[in-house]
PDB file of C-alpha atoms and ligand atoms in Angstrom:
ATOM      1  CA  MET X 117      55.861 127.094 171.944  1.00 50.00           C
ATOM      2  CA  MET X 118      52.439 126.063 170.774  1.00 53.00           C
ATOM      3  CA  ASP X 119      51.378 122.489 171.114  1.00 93.00           C
ATOM      4  CA  LEU X 120      52.020 120.492 167.922  1.00 97.00           C
ATOM      5  CA  ILE X 121      48.507 119.030 167.779  1.00 97.00           C
ATOM      6  CA  GLN X 122      47.078 122.554 168.020  1.00 97.00           C
ATOM      7  CA  ASP X 123      49.314 123.629 165.139  1.00 97.00           C
ATOM      8  CA  LEU X 124      48.096 120.721 163.022  1.00 97.00           C
ATOM      9  CA  ASN X 125      44.455 121.391 163.855  1.00 97.00           C
ATOM     10  CA  TRP X 126      44.931 125.048 162.952  1.00 97.00           C
ATOM     11  CA  ARG X 127      46.335 124.400 159.503  1.00 98.00           C
ATOM     12  CA  TYR X 128      44.281 123.506 156.439  1.00 98.00           C
ATOM     13  CA  ALA X 129      44.900 123.454 152.722  1.00 98.00           C
ATOM     14  CA  THR X 130      44.230 127.128 152.091  1.00 98.00           C
ATOM     15  CA  LYS X 131      42.345 128.164 148.958  1.00 97.00           C
ATOM     16  CA  SER X 132      42.329 131.975 149.295  1.00 98.00           C
ATOM     17  CA  TYR X 133      45.174 134.165 150.453  1.00 98.00           C
ATOM     18  CA  THR X 134      45.286 137.842 151.379  1.00 98.00           C
ATOM     19  CA  ASN X 135      48.064 139.874 149.782  1.00 95.00           C
ATOM     20  CA  LYS X 136      50.017 140.158 153.032  1.00 98.00           C
ATOM     21  CA  ILE X 137      53.663 139.243 152.483  1.00 98.00           C
ATOM     22  CA  VAL X 138      55.414 136.690 154.679  1.00 98.00           C
ATOM     23  CA  SER X 139      58.623 137.951 156.304  1.00 98.00           C
ATOM     24  CA  ASP X 140      62.025 136.545 155.298  1.00 98.00           C
ATOM     25  CA  GLU X 141      62.464 135.403 158.878  1.00 98.00           C
ATOM     26  CA  LYS X 142      59.394 133.171 158.766  1.00 98.00           C
ATOM     27  CA  ILE X 143      60.188 131.776 155.322  1.00 98.00           C
ATOM     28  CA  ASN X 144      63.724 131.064 156.489  1.00 98.00           C
ATOM     29  CA  PHE X 145      62.294 129.184 159.476  1.00 98.00           C
ATOM     30  CA  ILE X 146      60.447 126.838 157.088  1.00 98.00           C
ATOM     31  CA  LEU X 147      63.553 126.427 154.912  1.00 99.00           C
ATOM     32  CA  GLU X 148      65.679 125.593 157.936  1.00 98.00           C
ATOM     33  CA  ALA X 149      63.118 123.020 159.090  1.00 98.00           C
ATOM     34  CA  ILE X 150      63.190 121.427 155.622  1.00 98.00           C
ATOM     35  CA  ASN X 151      66.968 121.304 155.747  1.00 98.00           C
ATOM     36  CA  LEU X 152      66.815 119.516 159.100  1.00 98.00           C
ATOM     37  CA  THR X 153      64.342 116.847 158.049  1.00 98.00           C
ATOM     38  CA  ALA X 154      65.283 113.230 157.424  1.00 98.00           C
ATOM     39  CA  SER X 155      66.180 111.858 154.000  1.00 98.00           C
ATOM     40  CA  SER X 156      67.178 108.359 153.006  1.00 97.00           C
ATOM     41  CA  CYS X 157      70.971 107.996 153.292  1.00 95.00           C
ATOM     42  CA  GLY X 158      71.013 111.680 154.253  1.00 96.00           C
ATOM     43  CA  LEU X 159      71.383 112.497 150.573  1.00 98.00           C
ATOM     44  CA  GLN X 160      68.795 115.339 150.477  1.00 98.00           C
ATOM     45  CA  PRO X 161      68.096 114.588 146.797  1.00 98.00           C
ATOM     46  CA  TYR X 162      66.166 117.795 146.097  1.00 98.00           C
ATOM     47  CA  ARG X 163      66.556 121.541 145.929  1.00 98.00           C
ATOM     48  CA  ILE X 164      63.980 124.070 147.081  1.00 98.00           C
ATOM     49  CA  TYR X 165      63.061 127.144 145.045  1.00 98.00           C
ATOM     50  CA  SER X 166      61.531 129.835 147.225  1.00 98.00           C
ATOM     51  CA  ILE X 167      59.667 132.164 144.863  1.00 98.00           C
ATOM     52  CA  SER X 168      58.071 135.475 145.811  1.00 98.00           C
ATOM     53  CA  ASN X 169      58.161 137.137 142.407  1.00 98.00           C
ATOM     54  CA  LYS X 170      54.529 137.705 141.429  1.00 97.00           C
ATOM     55  CA  GLU X 171      55.181 137.772 137.678  1.00 98.00           C
ATOM     56  CA  LEU X 172      56.968 134.455 137.906  1.00 98.00           C
ATOM     57  CA  GLN X 173      54.205 133.014 140.113  1.00 98.00           C
ATOM     58  CA  GLU X 174      51.631 134.076 137.489  1.00 97.00           C
ATOM     59  CA  LYS X 175      53.567 132.311 134.757  1.00 97.00           C
ATOM     60  CA  LEU X 176      53.993 129.177 136.833  1.00 98.00           C
ATOM     61  CA  GLY X 177      50.275 129.146 137.637  1.00 96.00           C
ATOM     62  CA  ASN X 178      49.195 129.122 133.972  1.00 93.00           C
ATOM     63  CA  ASN X 179      47.266 125.924 133.133  1.00 87.00           C
ATOM     64  CA  SER X 180      46.530 125.209 136.800  1.00 93.00           C
ATOM     65  CA  PHE X 181      43.234 125.398 138.689  1.00 95.00           C
ATOM     66  CA  ASN X 182      45.210 126.273 141.810  1.00 94.00           C
ATOM     67  CA  GLU X 183      45.064 130.056 142.111  1.00 96.00           C
ATOM     68  CA  GLN X 184      47.198 129.760 145.221  1.00 97.00           C
ATOM     69  CA  ILE X 185      50.262 129.424 142.981  1.00 98.00           C
ATOM     70  CA  SER X 186      50.009 133.083 142.028  1.00 97.00           C
ATOM     71  CA  THR X 187      48.028 134.570 144.921  1.00 97.00           C
ATOM     72  CA  SER X 188      50.137 133.326 147.840  1.00 98.00           C
ATOM     73  CA  SER X 189      52.995 135.341 149.296  1.00 98.00           C
ATOM     74  CA  HIS X 190      55.595 132.666 148.560  1.00 98.00           C
ATOM     75  CA  LEU X 191      55.708 129.510 146.512  1.00 98.00           C
ATOM     76  CA  LEU X 192      58.076 126.716 147.506  1.00 98.00           C
ATOM     77  CA  VAL X 193      58.970 124.343 144.689  1.00 98.00           C
ATOM     78  CA  PHE X 194      60.343 120.969 145.742  1.00 99.00           C
ATOM     79  CA  ALA X 195      62.591 119.996 142.846  1.00 98.00           C
ATOM     80  CA  ALA X 196      63.914 116.443 143.070  1.00 98.00           C
ATOM     81  CA  TYR X 197      66.875 114.819 141.318  1.00 98.00           C
ATOM     82  CA  ASN X 198      66.236 113.220 137.926  1.00 98.00           C
ATOM     83  CA  LYS X 199      68.811 110.588 138.778  1.00 98.00           C
ATOM     84  CA  VAL X 200      71.412 109.820 141.418  1.00 98.00           C
ATOM     85  CA  THR X 201      75.048 109.971 140.346  1.00 98.00           C
ATOM     86  CA  THR X 202      78.349 108.930 141.918  1.00 98.00           C
ATOM     87  CA  GLU X 203      79.054 112.692 142.238  1.00 98.00           C
ATOM     88  CA  HIS X 204      76.011 113.090 144.487  1.00 98.00           C
ATOM     89  CA  VAL X 205      77.200 110.317 146.765  1.00 98.00           C
ATOM     90  CA  LYS X 206      80.761 111.687 146.752  1.00 98.00           C
ATOM     91  CA  ASP X 207      79.575 115.194 147.672  1.00 98.00           C
ATOM     92  CA  MET X 208      77.606 113.813 150.589  1.00 97.00           C
ATOM     93  CA  ILE X 209      80.526 111.731 151.855  1.00 98.00           C
ATOM     94  CA  ASN X 210      82.899 114.714 151.541  1.00 98.00           C
ATOM     95  CA  LEU X 211      80.486 116.893 153.486  1.00 98.00           C
ATOM     96  CA  MET X 212      80.088 114.275 156.203  1.00 98.00           C
ATOM     97  CA  ALA X 213      83.867 113.939 156.505  1.00 98.00           C
ATOM     98  CA  SER X 214      84.387 117.681 156.823  1.00 98.00           C
ATOM     99  CA  GLU X 215      81.429 118.328 159.154  1.00 98.00           C
ATOM    100  CA  ARG X 216      82.443 115.504 161.476  1.00 98.00           C
ATOM    101  CA  ASN X 217      86.145 116.112 161.071  1.00 98.00           C
ATOM    102  CA  ILE X 218      86.898 112.551 160.032  1.00 98.00           C
ATOM    103  CA  SER X 219      88.864 111.161 157.099  1.00 97.00           C
ATOM    104  CA  ASN X 220      87.261 110.289 153.766  1.00 95.00           C
ATOM    105  CA  ASP X 221      88.998 106.929 154.035  1.00 96.00           C
ATOM    106  CA  SER X 222      87.028 106.037 157.152  1.00 97.00           C
ATOM    107  CA  LEU X 223      83.856 106.530 155.082  1.00 98.00           C
ATOM    108  CA  LYS X 224      84.950 104.396 152.142  1.00 98.00           C
ATOM    109  CA  GLY X 225      82.716 101.480 153.207  1.00 98.00           C
ATOM    110  CA  LEU X 226      79.694 103.762 153.387  1.00 97.00           C
ATOM    111  CA  PHE X 227      80.546 105.350 150.036  1.00 98.00           C
ATOM    112  CA  ASP X 228      80.875 101.973 148.288  1.00 98.00           C
ATOM    113  CA  MET X 229      77.643 100.719 149.799  1.00 97.00           C
ATOM    114  CA  MET X 230      75.648 103.784 148.766  1.00 98.00           C
ATOM    115  CA  ASP X 231      77.239 104.107 145.352  1.00 98.00           C
ATOM    116  CA  SER X 232      76.622 100.474 144.449  1.00 98.00           C
ATOM    117  CA  TYR X 233      73.074 100.663 145.813  1.00 97.00           C
ATOM    118  CA  PHE X 234      72.096 103.594 143.602  1.00 98.00           C
ATOM    119  CA  LYS X 235      73.935 102.094 140.618  1.00 98.00           C
ATOM    120  CA  SER X 236      71.942  98.877 141.027  1.00 98.00           C
ATOM    121  CA  LYS X 237      68.748 100.873 140.394  1.00 98.00           C
ATOM    122  CA  SER X 238      67.554 102.462 137.169  1.00 98.00           C
ATOM    123  CA  ASP X 239      67.508 106.257 136.832  1.00 98.00           C
ATOM    124  CA  GLU X 240      63.724 106.056 136.955  1.00 98.00           C
ATOM    125  CA  GLU X 241      63.786 104.128 140.234  1.00 98.00           C
ATOM    126  CA  ASN X 242      66.202 106.641 141.733  1.00 98.00           C
ATOM    127  CA  ARG X 243      64.042 109.494 140.472  1.00 98.00           C
ATOM    128  CA  ASN X 244      61.001 107.970 142.192  1.00 98.00           C
ATOM    129  CA  TRP X 245      63.054 107.547 145.335  1.00 98.00           C
ATOM    130  CA  ALA X 246      64.083 111.226 145.154  1.00 98.00           C
ATOM    131  CA  ASP X 247      60.424 112.223 144.785  1.00 98.00           C
ATOM    132  CA  LYS X 248      59.579 110.355 147.976  1.00 98.00           C
ATOM    133  CA  GLN X 249      62.302 112.211 149.833  1.00 98.00           C
ATOM    134  CA  ALA X 250      60.908 115.509 148.532  1.00 98.00           C
ATOM    135  CA  TYR X 251      57.503 114.572 149.986  1.00 99.00           C
ATOM    136  CA  ILE X 252      59.070 114.066 153.412  1.00 99.00           C
ATOM    137  CA  ALA X 253      60.473 117.584 153.059  1.00 99.00           C
ATOM    138  CA  LEU X 254      56.990 118.780 152.108  1.00 99.00           C
ATOM    139  CA  GLY X 255      55.554 117.224 155.282  1.00 98.00           C
ATOM    140  CA  THR X 256      58.129 118.970 157.413  1.00 98.00           C
ATOM    141  CA  ALA X 257      57.426 122.282 155.666  1.00 99.00           C
ATOM    142  CA  LEU X 258      53.688 121.910 156.357  1.00 98.00           C
ATOM    143  CA  ILE X 259      54.341 121.471 160.064  1.00 98.00           C
ATOM    144  CA  ALA X 260      56.898 124.288 160.205  1.00 98.00           C
ATOM    145  CA  ALA X 261      54.509 126.684 158.455  1.00 98.00           C
ATOM    146  CA  ALA X 262      51.695 125.868 160.884  1.00 98.00           C
ATOM    147  CA  ASN X 263      54.074 126.350 163.795  1.00 97.00           C
ATOM    148  CA  GLN X 264      54.738 129.890 162.527  1.00 97.00           C
ATOM    149  CA  ARG X 265      50.992 130.448 162.026  1.00 98.00           C
ATOM    150  CA  LEU X 266      51.559 130.662 158.302  1.00 98.00           C
ATOM    151  CA  ASP X 267      48.945 129.250 156.001  1.00 98.00           C
ATOM    152  CA  SER X 268      49.959 126.913 153.251  1.00 98.00           C
ATOM    153  CA  THR X 269      48.692 124.628 150.507  1.00 98.00           C
ATOM    154  CA  PRO X 270      50.472 121.490 149.360  1.00 98.00           C
ATOM    155  CA  MET X 271      49.754 120.996 145.665  1.00 98.00           C
ATOM    156  CA  GLU X 272      50.099 118.345 143.010  1.00 98.00           C
ATOM    157  CA  GLY X 273      47.730 120.197 140.713  1.00 97.00           C
ATOM    158  CA  PHE X 274      50.207 122.071 138.556  1.00 97.00           C
ATOM    159  CA  ASP X 275      51.727 121.783 135.100  1.00 96.00           C
ATOM    160  CA  SER X 276      55.059 120.165 135.875  1.00 97.00           C
ATOM    161  CA  LYS X 277      56.400 120.668 132.324  1.00 97.00           C
ATOM    162  CA  ASN X 278      55.621 124.374 132.608  1.00 97.00           C
ATOM    163  CA  PHE X 279      57.416 124.557 135.969  1.00 98.00           C
ATOM    164  CA  ASP X 280      60.436 122.623 134.729  1.00 98.00           C
ATOM    165  CA  ASN X 281      60.720 124.827 131.619  1.00 98.00           C
ATOM    166  CA  ILE X 282      60.316 128.157 133.381  1.00 98.00           C
ATOM    167  CA  LEU X 283      62.718 127.285 136.192  1.00 98.00           C
ATOM    168  CA  GLU X 284      65.094 125.568 133.718  1.00 98.00           C
ATOM    169  CA  LEU X 285      65.258 122.588 136.019  1.00 98.00           C
ATOM    170  CA  ASP X 286      66.459 120.172 133.367  1.00 97.00           C
ATOM    171  CA  LYS X 287      69.784 122.026 133.244  1.00 98.00           C
ATOM    172  CA  GLN X 288      70.238 121.177 136.942  1.00 97.00           C
ATOM    173  CA  ASP X 289      69.099 117.587 136.399  1.00 98.00           C
ATOM    174  CA  LEU X 290      66.041 118.352 138.525  1.00 98.00           C
ATOM    175  CA  HIS X 291      62.275 118.158 138.039  1.00 98.00           C
ATOM    176  CA  THR X 292      59.345 119.603 139.961  1.00 98.00           C
ATOM    177  CA  SER X 293      58.103 117.054 142.425  1.00 98.00           C
ATOM    178  CA  VAL X 294      55.527 118.911 144.496  1.00 98.00           C
ATOM    179  CA  ILE X 295      54.833 122.529 145.494  1.00 98.00           C
ATOM    180  CA  LEU X 296      53.696 124.453 148.580  1.00 98.00           C
ATOM    181  CA  SER X 297      52.198 127.926 148.641  1.00 98.00           C
ATOM    182  CA  VAL X 298      52.690 129.954 151.813  1.00 98.00           C
ATOM    183  CA  GLY X 299      50.898 133.080 152.994  1.00 98.00           C
ATOM    184  CA  TYR X 300      47.972 134.299 155.076  1.00 98.00           C
ATOM    185  CA  ARG X 301      44.446 132.945 154.729  1.00 98.00           C
ATOM    186  CA  ASP X 302      41.647 135.206 153.550  1.00 98.00           C
ATOM    187  CA  GLU X 303      39.045 134.070 156.068  1.00 96.00           C
ATOM    188  CA  GLU X 304      36.196 135.895 154.310  1.00 96.00           C
ATOM    189  CA  LYS X 305      36.817 134.509 150.857  1.00 96.00           C
ATOM    190  CA  ASP X 306      37.997 131.050 151.803  1.00 97.00           C
ATOM    191  CA  TYR X 307      35.009 128.736 152.239  1.00 94.00           C
ATOM    192  CA  LEU X 308      37.291 126.195 153.909  1.00 96.00           C
ATOM    193  CA  SER X 309      38.606 128.493 156.627  1.00 94.00           C
ATOM    194  CA  LYS X 310      35.776 127.665 159.014  1.00 92.00           C
ATOM    195  CA  THR X 311      34.941 124.122 158.045  1.00 95.00           C
ATOM    196  CA  LYS X 312      35.664 121.187 160.311  1.00 96.00           C
ATOM    197  CA  LYS X 313      38.682 119.039 159.608  1.00 97.00           C
ATOM    198  CA  VAL X 314      37.688 115.686 158.113  1.00 98.00           C
ATOM    199  CA  ARG X 315      39.686 112.692 159.263  1.00 98.00           C
ATOM    200  CA  ILE X 316      39.060 109.012 159.826  1.00 98.00           C
ATOM    201  CA  SER X 317      39.248 107.955 163.475  1.00 98.00           C
ATOM    202  CA  ILE X 318      42.616 107.046 164.903  1.00 98.00           C
ATOM    203  CA  ASP X 319      41.211 103.560 165.555  1.00 98.00           C
ATOM    204  CA  GLU X 320      40.435 103.145 161.878  1.00 98.00           C
ATOM    205  CA  MET X 321      43.846 104.412 160.843  1.00 98.00           C
ATOM    206  CA  VAL X 322      45.947 102.497 163.352  1.00 98.00           C
ATOM    207  CA  LYS X 323      46.374  98.812 163.980  1.00 98.00           C
ATOM    208  CA  LYS X 324      48.210  98.471 167.278  1.00 97.00           C
ATOM    209  CA  VAL X 325      50.186  95.276 167.512  1.00 98.00           C
ATOM    210  CA  ASP X 326      51.454  94.466 171.017  1.00 95.00           C
TER     211      ASP X 326
HETATM  212  C1  LIG G 453      50.552 115.824 148.026  1.00 77.53           C
HETATM  213  C2  LIG G 453      49.321 116.678 148.140  1.00 77.53           C
HETATM  214  C3  LIG G 453      48.779 117.275 147.007  1.00 77.53           C
HETATM  215  C4  LIG G 453      47.683 118.127 147.109  1.00 77.53           C
HETATM  216  N1  LIG G 453      47.237 118.813 146.007  1.00 77.53           N
HETATM  217  C5  LIG G 453      46.320 119.804 146.170  1.00 77.53           C
HETATM  218  C6  LIG G 453      46.008 120.683 145.098  1.00 77.53           C
HETATM  219  O1  LIG G 453      46.525 120.573 143.980  1.00 77.53           O
HETATM  220  N2  LIG G 453      45.112 121.690 145.335  1.00 77.53           N
HETATM  221  C7  LIG G 453      44.535 121.872 146.567  1.00 77.53           C
HETATM  222  O2  LIG G 453      43.753 122.822 146.715  1.00 77.53           O
HETATM  223  N3  LIG G 453      44.815 121.048 147.593  1.00 77.53           N
HETATM  224  C8  LIG G 453      45.694 120.034 147.432  1.00 77.53           C
HETATM  225  N4  LIG G 453      46.023 119.232 148.503  1.00 77.53           N
HETATM  226  C9  LIG G 453      45.378 119.454 149.797  1.00 77.53           C
HETATM  227  C10 LIG G 453      44.480 118.300 150.261  1.00 77.53           C
HETATM  228  O3  LIG G 453      43.301 118.299 149.516  1.00 77.53           O
HETATM  229  C11 LIG G 453      44.225 118.465 151.758  1.00 77.53           C
HETATM  230  O4  LIG G 453      45.448 118.385 152.432  1.00 77.53           O
HETATM  231  C12 LIG G 453      43.277 117.391 152.280  1.00 77.53           C
HETATM  232  O5  LIG G 453      42.008 117.557 151.720  1.00 77.53           O
HETATM  233  C13 LIG G 453      43.186 117.412 153.799  1.00 77.53           C
HETATM  234  O6  LIG G 453      42.703 118.649 154.253  1.00 77.53           O
HETATM  235  P1  LIG G 453      43.545 119.657 155.171  1.00 77.53           P
HETATM  236  O7  LIG G 453      44.971 119.642 154.678  1.00 77.53           O
HETATM  237  O8  LIG G 453      42.907 120.988 154.931  1.00 77.53           O
HETATM  238  O9  LIG G 453      43.457 119.209 156.581  1.00 77.53           O
HETATM  239  C14 LIG G 453      47.082 118.339 148.384  1.00 77.53           C
HETATM  240  C15 LIG G 453      47.618 117.684 149.511  1.00 77.53           C
HETATM  241  C16 LIG G 453      48.723 116.893 149.406  1.00 77.53           C
HETATM  242  C17 LIG G 453      49.308 116.281 150.650  1.00 77.53           C
END
């Protein structure tokens, strides 16, 4: 396995992709990594759309300066919950009970705590919370892609209304939070492929408190 720091140095926010298609195996690796990442309360308040249909990618990319939406092999859409419902909490508790082979009753305390927590917040607050969880998933996907030597671009530059309409996310009580294109860099065309990574020093970023 490659060293993680090497993976992270290798990756960059790719601007130009070749038309080489990413294998299902590699895309599934990223999706599995996303599924294994952490989320607050373990609720995983998002769904991932993995899109490799070029026509659909073209439509989604309308109104965006990011050509990567249509020119990448795959586009991952991180679609977060619009709100958190008692059903969501129930589903999670039921899954935990069955996966761990324990009774639902033994999880009643946890259920009540989570349910009352989300109910104490507005839908908008819970939606913002869900967006944050989706960004953690995005971070994991970035690392997983680099580990597979797949190029990728995290993007906020897209028309979220257009995405939500085309993917009919409202029907699922979801909205587009953030997106990630995945593919293979076109080293010739991409001016960024050979430029040095720009980062502040670790000393500037970190305050160590002993
Ligand atoms: C949440 C998020 C949104 C971003 N949106 C865009 C975008 O819309 N278009 C783009 O080309 N790059 C986008 N980027 C890429 C950043 O510009 C890039 O990560 C940053 O400049 C650091 O460079 P590096 O990732 O190549 O190391 C985004 C990055 C993040 C994390």
